[in-house]
Short mmCIF file of C-alpha atoms and ligand atoms in Angstrom, two decimals:
data_model
loop_
_atom_site.label_atom_id
_atom_site.label_comp_id
_atom_site.label_asym_id
_atom_site.label_seq_id
_atom_site.Cartn_x
_atom_site.Cartn_y
_atom_site.Cartn_z
CA MET A 21 8.60 -14.43 -9.42
CA ASN A 22 9.59 -12.37 -12.46
CA GLU A 23 8.56 -13.31 -15.99
CA PRO A 24 11.12 -13.59 -18.78
CA GLN A 25 11.28 -10.26 -20.63
CA LEU A 26 9.17 -9.91 -23.75
CA ASN A 27 10.51 -7.91 -26.67
CA LYS A 28 9.18 -5.62 -29.37
CA ASN A 29 8.12 -8.57 -31.48
CA SER A 30 5.91 -9.95 -28.70
CA THR A 31 2.14 -9.58 -28.56
CA VAL A 32 0.01 -9.11 -25.48
CA ALA A 33 -3.68 -9.62 -26.20
CA ILE A 34 -6.40 -8.49 -23.82
CA VAL A 35 -9.90 -9.97 -23.97
CA GLY A 36 -12.49 -7.61 -22.52
CA GLY A 37 -12.74 -3.84 -22.78
CA GLY A 38 -13.92 -2.98 -19.27
CA GLN A 39 -11.94 -0.96 -16.75
CA ALA A 40 -9.58 -3.86 -16.03
CA GLY A 41 -8.78 -4.48 -19.70
CA GLY A 42 -8.61 -0.79 -20.66
CA GLU A 43 -6.26 0.03 -17.80
CA THR A 44 -3.98 -2.90 -18.60
CA ALA A 45 -3.64 -1.79 -22.22
CA THR A 46 -2.29 1.70 -21.53
CA LEU A 47 -0.33 0.69 -18.42
CA LEU A 48 1.59 -1.88 -20.44
CA ARG A 49 2.89 0.90 -22.67
CA GLN A 50 3.58 3.20 -19.72
CA ASN A 51 5.69 0.38 -18.30
CA ARG A 52 7.71 0.32 -21.51
CA PHE A 53 6.34 -2.80 -23.10
CA GLU A 54 7.38 -2.23 -26.71
CA GLY A 55 5.49 -4.99 -28.50
CA ARG A 56 2.01 -5.23 -29.95
CA ILE A 57 -0.98 -4.64 -27.67
CA ILE A 58 -4.42 -5.75 -28.90
CA LEU A 59 -7.59 -5.20 -26.90
CA ILE A 60 -10.73 -7.00 -28.03
CA GLY A 61 -13.95 -5.77 -26.44
CA GLU A 62 -17.42 -7.02 -27.20
CA GLU A 63 -19.17 -3.75 -26.34
CA PRO A 64 -19.09 -1.24 -29.21
CA CYS A 65 -17.60 1.58 -27.12
CA LEU A 66 -14.41 2.56 -25.35
CA PRO A 67 -13.90 1.19 -21.82
CA TYR A 68 -16.20 3.07 -19.44
CA MET A 69 -17.04 3.42 -15.76
CA ARG A 70 -19.90 1.16 -14.71
CA PRO A 71 -20.55 2.59 -11.20
CA PRO A 72 -22.54 5.61 -12.49
CA LEU A 73 -24.82 3.28 -14.46
CA SER A 74 -27.02 2.75 -11.39
CA LYS A 75 -26.45 6.27 -10.05
CA ALA A 76 -25.85 9.55 -11.93
CA PHE A 77 -26.16 8.12 -15.44
CA LEU A 78 -29.43 6.31 -14.75
CA ALA A 79 -30.74 9.56 -13.23
CA ARG A 80 -29.61 11.41 -16.41
CA GLU A 81 -27.39 13.69 -14.32
CA ILE A 82 -24.44 12.88 -16.55
CA THR A 83 -24.18 11.96 -20.22
CA LYS A 84 -22.78 8.86 -21.82
CA ASP A 85 -19.61 10.73 -22.77
CA ALA A 86 -18.88 11.36 -19.10
CA LEU A 87 -18.65 7.59 -18.51
CA ILE A 88 -15.68 7.30 -20.86
CA TYR A 89 -12.70 8.13 -18.69
CA LYS A 90 -9.96 7.76 -21.31
CA SER A 91 -10.24 9.07 -24.86
CA ALA A 92 -9.64 7.17 -28.09
CA ALA A 93 -6.56 9.37 -28.52
CA ALA A 94 -5.02 7.98 -25.33
CA TYR A 95 -5.23 4.41 -26.64
CA GLU A 96 -3.97 5.55 -30.02
CA LYS A 97 -1.03 7.37 -28.42
CA ALA A 98 -0.21 4.19 -26.51
CA GLY A 99 -0.35 2.25 -29.76
CA VAL A 100 -3.12 -0.04 -28.57
CA GLU A 101 -5.07 -1.79 -31.32
CA MET A 102 -8.67 -1.47 -30.21
CA ARG A 103 -10.99 -4.11 -31.69
CA LEU A 104 -14.27 -2.87 -30.22
CA GLY A 105 -17.63 -4.47 -30.97
CA GLU A 106 -15.84 -7.76 -31.56
CA ARG A 107 -16.06 -10.89 -29.48
CA VAL A 108 -13.46 -13.54 -28.78
CA GLU A 109 -15.11 -16.89 -29.43
CA LYS A 110 -12.25 -19.18 -28.52
CA ILE A 111 -8.83 -19.25 -26.95
CA ASP A 112 -6.67 -21.92 -28.53
CA SER A 113 -4.10 -22.19 -25.79
CA SER A 114 -1.99 -24.85 -27.53
CA SER A 115 -1.32 -22.67 -30.60
CA LYS A 116 -1.64 -19.44 -28.52
CA ARG A 117 -4.30 -18.00 -30.83
CA LEU A 118 -7.55 -16.13 -30.34
CA LEU A 119 -10.49 -16.69 -32.65
CA LEU A 120 -12.96 -13.82 -33.07
CA ASP A 121 -16.63 -13.88 -34.01
CA ASP A 122 -15.93 -12.16 -37.34
CA GLY A 123 -13.51 -14.87 -38.36
CA ALA A 124 -10.34 -12.91 -37.54
CA SER A 125 -7.65 -14.56 -35.47
CA PHE A 126 -4.59 -13.34 -33.59
CA SER A 127 -1.65 -15.03 -32.05
CA TYR A 128 -0.40 -13.90 -28.65
CA ASP A 129 2.61 -14.39 -26.45
CA LYS A 130 0.75 -13.38 -23.30
CA LEU A 131 -3.00 -13.20 -22.89
CA VAL A 132 -4.95 -11.23 -20.30
CA ILE A 133 -8.55 -12.32 -19.74
CA ALA A 134 -10.62 -9.42 -18.41
CA THR A 135 -14.08 -10.56 -19.44
CA GLY A 136 -15.90 -9.39 -16.30
CA GLY A 137 -19.34 -10.84 -15.76
CA ARG A 138 -22.96 -10.65 -16.72
CA ALA A 139 -26.05 -10.10 -14.61
CA ARG A 140 -27.20 -13.29 -12.92
CA PRO A 141 -30.56 -14.43 -14.32
CA LEU A 142 -33.47 -15.54 -12.12
CA PRO A 143 -34.59 -18.94 -13.42
CA VAL A 144 -38.29 -18.81 -12.51
CA LEU A 145 -41.53 -19.10 -14.46
CA GLY A 146 -42.21 -16.10 -16.67
CA ALA A 147 -38.62 -14.82 -16.52
CA GLY A 148 -38.66 -14.36 -20.30
CA LEU A 149 -41.48 -11.79 -20.28
CA ARG A 150 -40.81 -8.34 -21.73
CA ASN A 151 -39.76 -5.55 -19.35
CA ILE A 152 -37.89 -7.86 -17.00
CA LEU A 153 -34.55 -6.12 -17.10
CA PHE A 154 -30.96 -6.19 -15.85
CA LEU A 155 -28.34 -3.54 -15.28
CA ARG A 156 -24.80 -4.19 -16.34
CA SER A 157 -24.09 -2.01 -19.37
CA ILE A 158 -24.85 1.33 -21.02
CA ALA A 159 -27.24 -0.54 -23.33
CA ASP A 160 -29.15 -1.82 -20.28
CA VAL A 161 -29.53 1.70 -18.89
CA GLU A 162 -30.75 2.98 -22.23
CA ILE A 163 -33.62 0.48 -21.99
CA LEU A 164 -34.36 1.39 -18.37
CA GLN A 165 -34.31 5.19 -18.70
CA PRO A 166 -37.50 5.63 -20.77
CA LEU A 167 -39.34 3.17 -18.52
CA LEU A 168 -38.41 5.27 -15.50
CA VAL A 169 -40.17 8.19 -17.15
CA ARG A 170 -43.28 6.54 -18.54
CA SER A 171 -44.05 3.82 -15.96
CA ARG A 172 -45.62 3.91 -12.52
CA ARG A 173 -44.59 0.73 -10.74
CA LEU A 174 -41.15 -0.82 -10.52
CA VAL A 175 -40.39 -4.04 -8.68
CA ILE A 176 -36.72 -4.66 -7.94
CA VAL A 177 -35.67 -8.21 -7.22
CA GLY A 178 -32.61 -8.13 -4.94
CA GLY A 179 -31.67 -5.73 -2.16
CA GLY A 180 -27.97 -5.47 -2.97
CA TYR A 181 -26.11 -2.28 -3.88
CA VAL A 182 -27.34 -2.14 -7.49
CA GLY A 183 -30.98 -2.79 -6.53
CA LEU A 184 -30.94 -0.17 -3.78
CA GLU A 185 -29.20 2.43 -5.92
CA VAL A 186 -31.81 1.97 -8.63
CA ALA A 187 -34.58 2.16 -6.00
CA ALA A 188 -33.20 5.52 -4.83
CA VAL A 189 -33.17 6.91 -8.38
CA ALA A 190 -36.61 5.50 -9.28
CA VAL A 191 -38.42 6.73 -6.17
CA LYS A 192 -37.01 10.19 -6.85
CA HIS A 193 -38.62 9.92 -10.31
CA GLY A 194 -41.95 9.45 -8.56
CA LEU A 195 -42.32 5.73 -9.18
CA LYS A 196 -43.90 3.34 -6.74
CA VAL A 197 -40.92 1.12 -5.96
CA THR A 198 -40.93 -2.28 -4.25
CA VAL A 199 -37.72 -4.12 -3.38
CA LEU A 200 -38.05 -7.88 -2.87
CA GLU A 201 -35.12 -9.42 -0.98
CA SER A 202 -35.08 -13.10 -0.10
CA ALA A 203 -32.65 -12.72 2.83
CA SER A 204 -33.74 -11.33 6.18
CA HIS A 205 -31.91 -8.04 5.49
CA VAL A 206 -30.95 -5.96 2.49
CA LEU A 207 -27.19 -5.92 1.79
CA ALA A 208 -27.02 -9.11 3.88
CA ARG A 209 -24.13 -10.57 1.85
CA VAL A 210 -21.84 -7.61 2.34
CA THR A 211 -22.55 -5.85 5.60
CA ALA A 212 -23.66 -6.02 9.23
CA PRO A 213 -27.34 -5.97 10.24
CA ALA A 214 -26.84 -2.50 11.77
CA LEU A 215 -26.01 -1.07 8.39
CA SER A 216 -28.77 -3.04 6.67
CA ASP A 217 -31.27 -1.68 9.21
CA PHE A 218 -30.03 1.82 8.50
CA TYR A 219 -30.50 1.49 4.74
CA GLU A 220 -33.89 -0.19 5.11
CA ARG A 221 -35.06 2.72 7.26
CA VAL A 222 -33.73 5.34 4.83
CA HIS A 223 -35.43 3.68 1.86
CA ARG A 224 -38.72 3.25 3.70
CA GLU A 225 -38.67 6.89 4.72
CA ALA A 226 -38.14 7.80 1.07
CA GLY A 227 -41.22 5.77 0.15
CA VAL A 228 -39.67 2.51 -1.08
CA ASP A 229 -41.57 -0.61 -0.07
CA ILE A 230 -38.79 -2.91 1.18
CA ARG A 231 -39.83 -6.54 1.66
CA THR A 232 -37.27 -8.88 3.20
CA GLY A 233 -37.67 -12.64 3.37
CA ALA A 234 -39.52 -12.32 0.05
CA THR A 235 -38.58 -15.06 -2.42
CA VAL A 236 -39.74 -14.45 -5.96
CA THR A 237 -41.26 -17.54 -7.57
CA GLY A 238 -42.37 -16.17 -10.92
CA PHE A 239 -43.71 -13.46 -13.19
CA LEU A 240 -47.12 -13.18 -14.85
CA ALA A 241 -48.08 -11.12 -17.87
CA GLY A 242 -50.24 -8.06 -17.33
CA HIS A 243 -52.57 -6.14 -19.64
CA GLU A 244 -49.90 -5.69 -22.28
CA GLU A 245 -49.40 -9.04 -23.97
CA GLY A 246 -46.04 -10.64 -23.37
CA ALA A 247 -44.97 -8.00 -20.85
CA VAL A 248 -44.64 -8.48 -17.12
CA GLY A 249 -47.54 -7.31 -14.98
CA LEU A 250 -47.25 -9.21 -11.72
CA VAL A 251 -44.45 -10.62 -9.55
CA THR A 252 -45.33 -13.62 -7.38
CA CYS A 253 -43.63 -14.60 -4.12
CA ALA A 254 -43.30 -17.89 -2.23
CA ASN A 255 -45.54 -16.65 0.58
CA GLY A 256 -48.37 -16.05 -1.89
CA GLU A 257 -47.95 -12.28 -2.09
CA ARG A 258 -48.21 -10.65 -5.51
CA PHE A 259 -46.80 -7.30 -6.57
CA PRO A 260 -48.02 -5.41 -9.64
CA ALA A 261 -45.23 -4.12 -11.86
CA ASP A 262 -44.91 -2.17 -15.09
CA PHE A 263 -41.30 -3.28 -15.22
CA VAL A 264 -38.93 -5.35 -13.13
CA LEU A 265 -35.24 -4.99 -12.45
CA ILE A 266 -33.36 -8.11 -11.45
CA GLY A 267 -30.33 -7.26 -9.33
CA ILE A 268 -29.22 -10.53 -7.79
CA GLY A 269 -25.53 -10.44 -8.53
CA LEU A 270 -23.10 -11.33 -11.20
CA PHE A 271 -22.16 -14.41 -13.12
CA PRO A 272 -18.45 -14.35 -14.07
CA ASN A 273 -17.66 -14.75 -17.78
CA THR A 274 -15.42 -17.79 -17.49
CA GLU A 275 -16.59 -19.91 -20.44
CA LEU A 276 -13.58 -19.03 -22.63
CA ALA A 277 -11.25 -19.97 -19.78
CA ILE A 278 -13.03 -23.26 -19.09
CA GLU A 279 -12.85 -24.22 -22.75
CA ALA A 280 -9.16 -23.31 -22.79
CA GLY A 281 -8.62 -25.76 -19.92
CA LEU A 282 -7.86 -23.18 -17.22
CA GLN A 283 -8.68 -23.85 -13.60
CA VAL A 284 -11.95 -22.13 -12.72
CA ASP A 285 -13.60 -22.07 -9.32
CA ASP A 286 -16.33 -19.43 -9.38
CA GLY A 287 -13.79 -17.16 -11.14
CA ILE A 288 -10.67 -17.95 -13.15
CA VAL A 289 -8.20 -19.05 -10.50
CA VAL A 290 -5.05 -16.93 -10.48
CA ASP A 291 -2.00 -16.58 -8.27
CA GLN A 292 -0.55 -13.46 -6.65
CA ALA A 293 0.84 -12.38 -10.02
CA SER A 294 -2.63 -12.77 -11.64
CA ARG A 295 -1.35 -15.79 -13.56
CA SER A 296 -3.85 -18.56 -14.33
CA SER A 297 -3.11 -22.28 -14.37
CA ASN A 298 -1.61 -21.65 -17.85
CA PRO A 299 1.62 -19.60 -17.41
CA ASP A 300 0.95 -17.50 -20.54
CA ILE A 301 -2.60 -16.56 -19.58
CA TYR A 302 -3.59 -14.11 -16.87
CA ALA A 303 -6.99 -13.11 -15.54
CA ILE A 304 -8.02 -9.91 -13.76
CA GLY A 305 -11.05 -8.01 -12.54
CA ASP A 306 -14.54 -9.38 -11.93
CA CYS A 307 -13.81 -12.68 -13.73
CA ALA A 308 -10.78 -13.63 -11.60
CA SER A 309 -10.57 -15.43 -8.29
CA HIS A 310 -7.41 -14.60 -6.40
CA ALA A 311 -5.86 -15.03 -2.99
CA HIS A 312 -6.14 -11.64 -1.37
CA HIS A 313 -3.02 -12.09 0.70
CA GLY A 314 -3.12 -10.61 4.14
CA PHE A 315 -6.85 -9.95 4.08
CA LEU A 316 -8.38 -13.38 3.65
CA HIS A 317 -7.12 -16.92 3.85
CA ARG A 318 -9.03 -18.14 0.85
CA LYS A 319 -9.52 -17.22 -2.78
CA ILE A 320 -12.03 -14.51 -3.47
CA ARG A 321 -13.57 -12.92 -6.55
CA LEU A 322 -14.03 -9.20 -5.93
CA GLU A 323 -16.38 -7.05 -7.97
CA SER A 324 -15.17 -3.48 -7.72
CA VAL A 325 -13.38 -0.83 -9.73
CA PRO A 326 -10.48 -0.46 -7.25
CA ASN A 327 -9.91 -4.22 -7.52
CA ALA A 328 -10.02 -4.11 -11.35
CA LEU A 329 -7.45 -1.29 -11.39
CA GLU A 330 -5.22 -2.91 -8.77
CA GLN A 331 -5.18 -6.17 -10.69
CA ALA A 332 -4.35 -4.31 -13.89
CA ARG A 333 -1.25 -2.96 -12.10
CA VAL A 334 -0.40 -6.47 -10.89
CA VAL A 335 -0.72 -8.08 -14.30
CA VAL A 336 1.34 -5.38 -15.99
CA ALA A 337 4.09 -5.76 -13.36
CA SER A 338 3.93 -9.48 -13.90
CA ILE A 339 4.14 -9.34 -17.70
CA THR A 340 6.87 -6.70 -17.75
CA GLY A 341 8.93 -8.47 -15.09
CA ARG A 342 8.64 -5.83 -12.36
CA PRO A 343 7.98 -6.41 -8.66
CA ILE A 344 4.33 -7.20 -7.94
CA PRO A 345 2.74 -4.31 -6.01
CA ALA A 346 1.60 -5.20 -2.50
CA ALA A 347 -2.12 -5.92 -2.11
CA THR A 348 -4.10 -3.12 -0.55
CA ALA A 349 -7.31 -3.48 1.46
CA PRO A 350 -10.27 -3.88 -0.92
CA TRP A 351 -12.63 -0.92 -1.01
CA PHE A 352 -15.92 0.04 -2.59
CA TRP A 353 -18.54 2.77 -2.50
CA SER A 354 -22.28 3.20 -3.01
CA ASP A 355 -24.34 6.36 -3.51
CA GLN A 356 -28.00 6.33 -2.44
CA TYR A 357 -29.96 9.59 -2.00
CA ASP A 358 -27.55 12.01 -0.32
CA LEU A 359 -25.69 9.17 1.39
CA LYS A 360 -22.17 8.25 0.40
CA LEU A 361 -21.18 4.86 1.70
CA GLN A 362 -17.48 4.03 1.52
CA THR A 363 -16.39 0.62 2.63
CA VAL A 364 -12.93 -0.86 3.15
CA GLY A 365 -11.73 -4.35 4.05
CA LEU A 366 -13.65 -7.60 4.21
CA SER A 367 -15.92 -7.99 7.22
CA GLU A 368 -16.28 -11.77 6.81
CA GLY A 369 -15.80 -13.50 10.17
CA TYR A 370 -15.90 -10.33 12.27
CA GLU A 371 -16.42 -10.80 16.00
CA GLU A 372 -17.29 -7.31 17.17
CA LEU A 373 -19.02 -4.33 15.63
CA VAL A 374 -18.31 -0.80 16.85
CA ILE A 375 -20.48 2.11 15.73
CA ARG A 376 -18.85 5.53 15.74
CA GLY A 377 -21.16 8.49 15.16
CA ASN A 378 -24.90 8.66 14.82
CA PRO A 379 -26.92 6.58 12.34
CA LEU A 380 -29.99 8.73 13.02
CA ALA A 381 -28.04 11.75 11.77
CA SER A 382 -26.85 9.70 8.73
CA SER A 383 -23.24 10.20 9.73
CA PHE A 384 -21.51 7.18 11.20
CA THR A 385 -18.94 4.47 10.66
CA ALA A 386 -19.31 0.78 11.44
CA PHE A 387 -15.95 -0.78 12.35
CA TYR A 388 -15.61 -4.57 12.19
CA LEU A 389 -13.14 -6.16 14.60
CA LYS A 390 -11.65 -9.63 14.75
CA THR A 391 -9.36 -10.65 17.59
CA GLY A 392 -9.24 -6.97 18.46
CA ARG A 393 -7.94 -5.91 15.04
CA ILE A 394 -9.87 -3.64 12.71
CA ILE A 395 -10.58 -5.75 9.61
CA ALA A 396 -13.20 -3.63 7.84
CA ALA A 397 -15.22 -0.43 8.05
CA ASP A 398 -18.35 1.01 6.43
CA ALA A 399 -18.40 4.82 6.56
CA VAL A 400 -21.64 6.67 5.81
CA ASN A 401 -21.08 10.35 4.94
CA ARG A 402 -17.74 10.19 6.78
CA PRO A 403 -14.92 10.65 4.28
CA GLY A 404 -12.46 11.42 7.12
CA ASP A 405 -13.25 8.15 8.89
CA PHE A 406 -12.97 6.31 5.57
CA MET A 407 -9.50 7.70 4.84
CA ALA A 408 -8.40 6.74 8.35
CA ALA A 409 -10.05 3.33 8.06
CA LYS A 410 -8.07 2.57 4.92
CA ARG A 411 -4.91 2.77 7.02
CA LEU A 412 -6.39 1.16 10.10
CA VAL A 413 -7.62 -1.82 8.07
CA GLY A 414 -4.56 -1.96 5.82
CA ASP A 415 -2.25 -2.18 8.85
CA ARG A 416 -4.78 -4.22 10.88
CA MET A 417 -4.46 -1.78 13.76
CA VAL A 418 -5.82 -2.28 17.25
CA ILE A 419 -7.90 0.43 18.97
CA ALA A 420 -9.95 -0.29 22.06
CA PRO A 421 -13.64 -0.49 21.07
CA SER A 422 -14.63 2.13 23.68
CA ARG A 423 -12.10 4.61 22.20
CA LEU A 424 -13.22 3.83 18.64
CA ALA A 425 -16.84 4.49 19.59
CA ASP A 426 -15.96 7.80 21.27
CA ASP A 427 -16.90 10.29 18.57
CA SER A 428 -15.67 13.24 20.65
CA THR A 429 -12.08 12.09 20.10
CA PRO A 430 -10.94 12.94 16.55
CA ILE A 431 -10.13 9.91 14.42
CA LYS A 432 -6.65 11.34 13.80
CA THR A 433 -5.94 11.20 17.54
CA LEU A 434 -7.11 7.59 17.64
CA MET A 435 -4.76 6.76 14.81
CA ILE A 436 -1.82 8.11 16.76
CA GLU A 437 -2.88 5.97 19.72
CA ALA A 438 -3.52 2.88 17.56
CA ALA A 439 -1.25 -0.09 18.02
CA PRO A 440 -0.16 -2.17 15.06
CA ALA A 441 -1.39 -5.75 15.35
P1 FAD B 25 -16.38 -5.54 -16.90
O1 FAD B 25 -16.58 -4.10 -16.56
O2 FAD B 25 -17.54 -6.45 -16.80
O3 FAD B 25 -15.79 -5.59 -18.37
C1 FAD B 25 -15.64 -6.79 -19.07
C2 FAD B 25 -15.83 -6.52 -20.55
O4 FAD B 25 -15.44 -7.67 -21.27
C3 FAD B 25 -17.25 -6.21 -20.94
O5 FAD B 25 -17.29 -5.07 -21.73
C4 FAD B 25 -17.66 -7.45 -21.73
O6 FAD B 25 -18.62 -7.16 -22.73
C5 FAD B 25 -16.34 -7.87 -22.35
N1 FAD B 25 -16.30 -9.26 -22.77
C6 FAD B 25 -16.78 -10.34 -22.11
N2 FAD B 25 -16.56 -11.47 -22.83
C7 FAD B 25 -15.92 -11.08 -23.96
C8 FAD B 25 -15.45 -11.79 -25.11
N3 FAD B 25 -15.56 -13.10 -25.21
N4 FAD B 25 -14.86 -11.08 -26.09
C9 FAD B 25 -14.71 -9.74 -25.98
N5 FAD B 25 -15.16 -9.02 -24.94
C10 FAD B 25 -15.76 -9.69 -23.94
N6 FAD B 25 -17.76 -0.96 -8.40
C11 FAD B 25 -17.31 -0.07 -7.47
O7 FAD B 25 -16.14 -0.15 -7.07
N7 FAD B 25 -18.13 0.91 -6.98
C12 FAD B 25 -19.42 1.04 -7.40
O8 FAD B 25 -20.14 1.93 -6.92
C13 FAD B 25 -19.92 0.14 -8.38
N8 FAD B 25 -21.17 0.25 -8.87
C14 FAD B 25 -21.58 -0.57 -9.88
C15 FAD B 25 -22.83 -0.39 -10.44
C16 FAD B 25 -23.26 -1.20 -11.48
C17 FAD B 25 -24.61 -0.99 -12.07
C18 FAD B 25 -22.41 -2.22 -11.99
C19 FAD B 25 -22.86 -3.10 -13.12
C20 FAD B 25 -21.16 -2.42 -11.43
C21 FAD B 25 -20.73 -1.59 -10.38
N9 FAD B 25 -19.47 -1.77 -9.81
C22 FAD B 25 -19.03 -0.88 -8.85
C23 FAD B 25 -18.61 -2.89 -10.19
C24 FAD B 25 -17.57 -2.47 -11.20
O9 FAD B 25 -18.14 -1.69 -12.21
C25 FAD B 25 -16.89 -3.70 -11.75
O10 FAD B 25 -16.28 -4.37 -10.67
C26 FAD B 25 -15.85 -3.38 -12.80
O11 FAD B 25 -16.44 -2.71 -13.86
C27 FAD B 25 -15.17 -4.65 -13.28
O12 FAD B 25 -14.40 -4.38 -14.40
P2 FAD B 25 -13.92 -5.54 -15.37
O13 FAD B 25 -13.11 -4.87 -16.42
O14 FAD B 25 -13.33 -6.64 -14.57
O15 FAD B 25 -15.25 -6.17 -15.99
#
């Protein structure tokens, strides 16, 4: 459904200066929106890429400047008013006004909420001790970096992507690293046991102490007053730590939306056009829960850069009255050691797993099948398989499992043979 056209007297306000918000701002102008564009971002810097925070930036292989992917001049050229280091305190949806923490206020015709999320806290005893840290922003990394250099023991709570990426960087720095994961596998929420086993083996070989089924119950102070020294687990085990990283997921920033009366269910609930339950307010990126048509039959909140950028394109099409771009298969990546994992699709509900290649040689792809169709794939050091998988998953193609597993047949040949579902 197309929106009524806005004009040059209209204002689109964007709350949140992450990749979703930043992309929306300049895309609006590229799509010939002629009115006022205001972006309000709480962090005091231009929108930046978060993925390197737990990878190259944490390892000091790149500088802060390299995280900024679009210069101030680009926003200026697009005529975007950047209000950085300012926080929206309230959305008054009845008068269509935003109230900022410094007392300023703006009216809007259309509002895009792109507030992302914050690291999920671990509500256990001692969680307030010093040196119990999180990783979501540049500021967080700037606290972690000196500790990586001057400390000996790091305990990471959570064996998800962020926790494992930090483990890879820290062990390379010579730290004694322990990962405590309450599930029976690392990456349990996002991947198959075969892939979890692979990553557990790689980390153990690198010297990381991976403990699964380990539920953290609290933190105790060590020699330094007020700072963490010991992590305690439900089974009675205790792990000494000079600092702790909690990497147990994200909590979507939905408070503004709830207060504004929008429907929220985990994320801000939006339709295919990224529109919330209020027709003048949209939500995109990590804070939004949307129906990923064709890939899932329920609402989902995705946390990835490709999703943030895709939703920026959707919301701009929606606001400027253009056709909504078709949804593509969700994808993601993770870098650990010299391993590049690229994943596409959503493996939820898969019935069959086909491994192509050799996990022992760190070069393989796990294909997830449901009713014979390829619904997802995780490619480790296999960019060719990943490119093919994007199409195979996007078109939900059918390839016989025995053919898919046959690594002597090039993936391109299999694609020619593949039948659309
Ligand atoms: P965010 O990036 O969270 O931006 C939201 C912004 O809104 C923040 O700056 C926040 O301060 C601001 N804000 C919130 N409330 C207000 C308010 N009231 N007023 C003003 N501003 C406000 N994705 C991948 O695809 N691949 C990866 O390898 C990968 N690695 C990651 C590694 C780490 C360490 C992290 C933290 C994330 C990673 N991600 C990765 C996820 C990816 O970075 C996010 O999905 C993406 O950044 C989401 O963008 P966003 O704009 O929706 O939200």
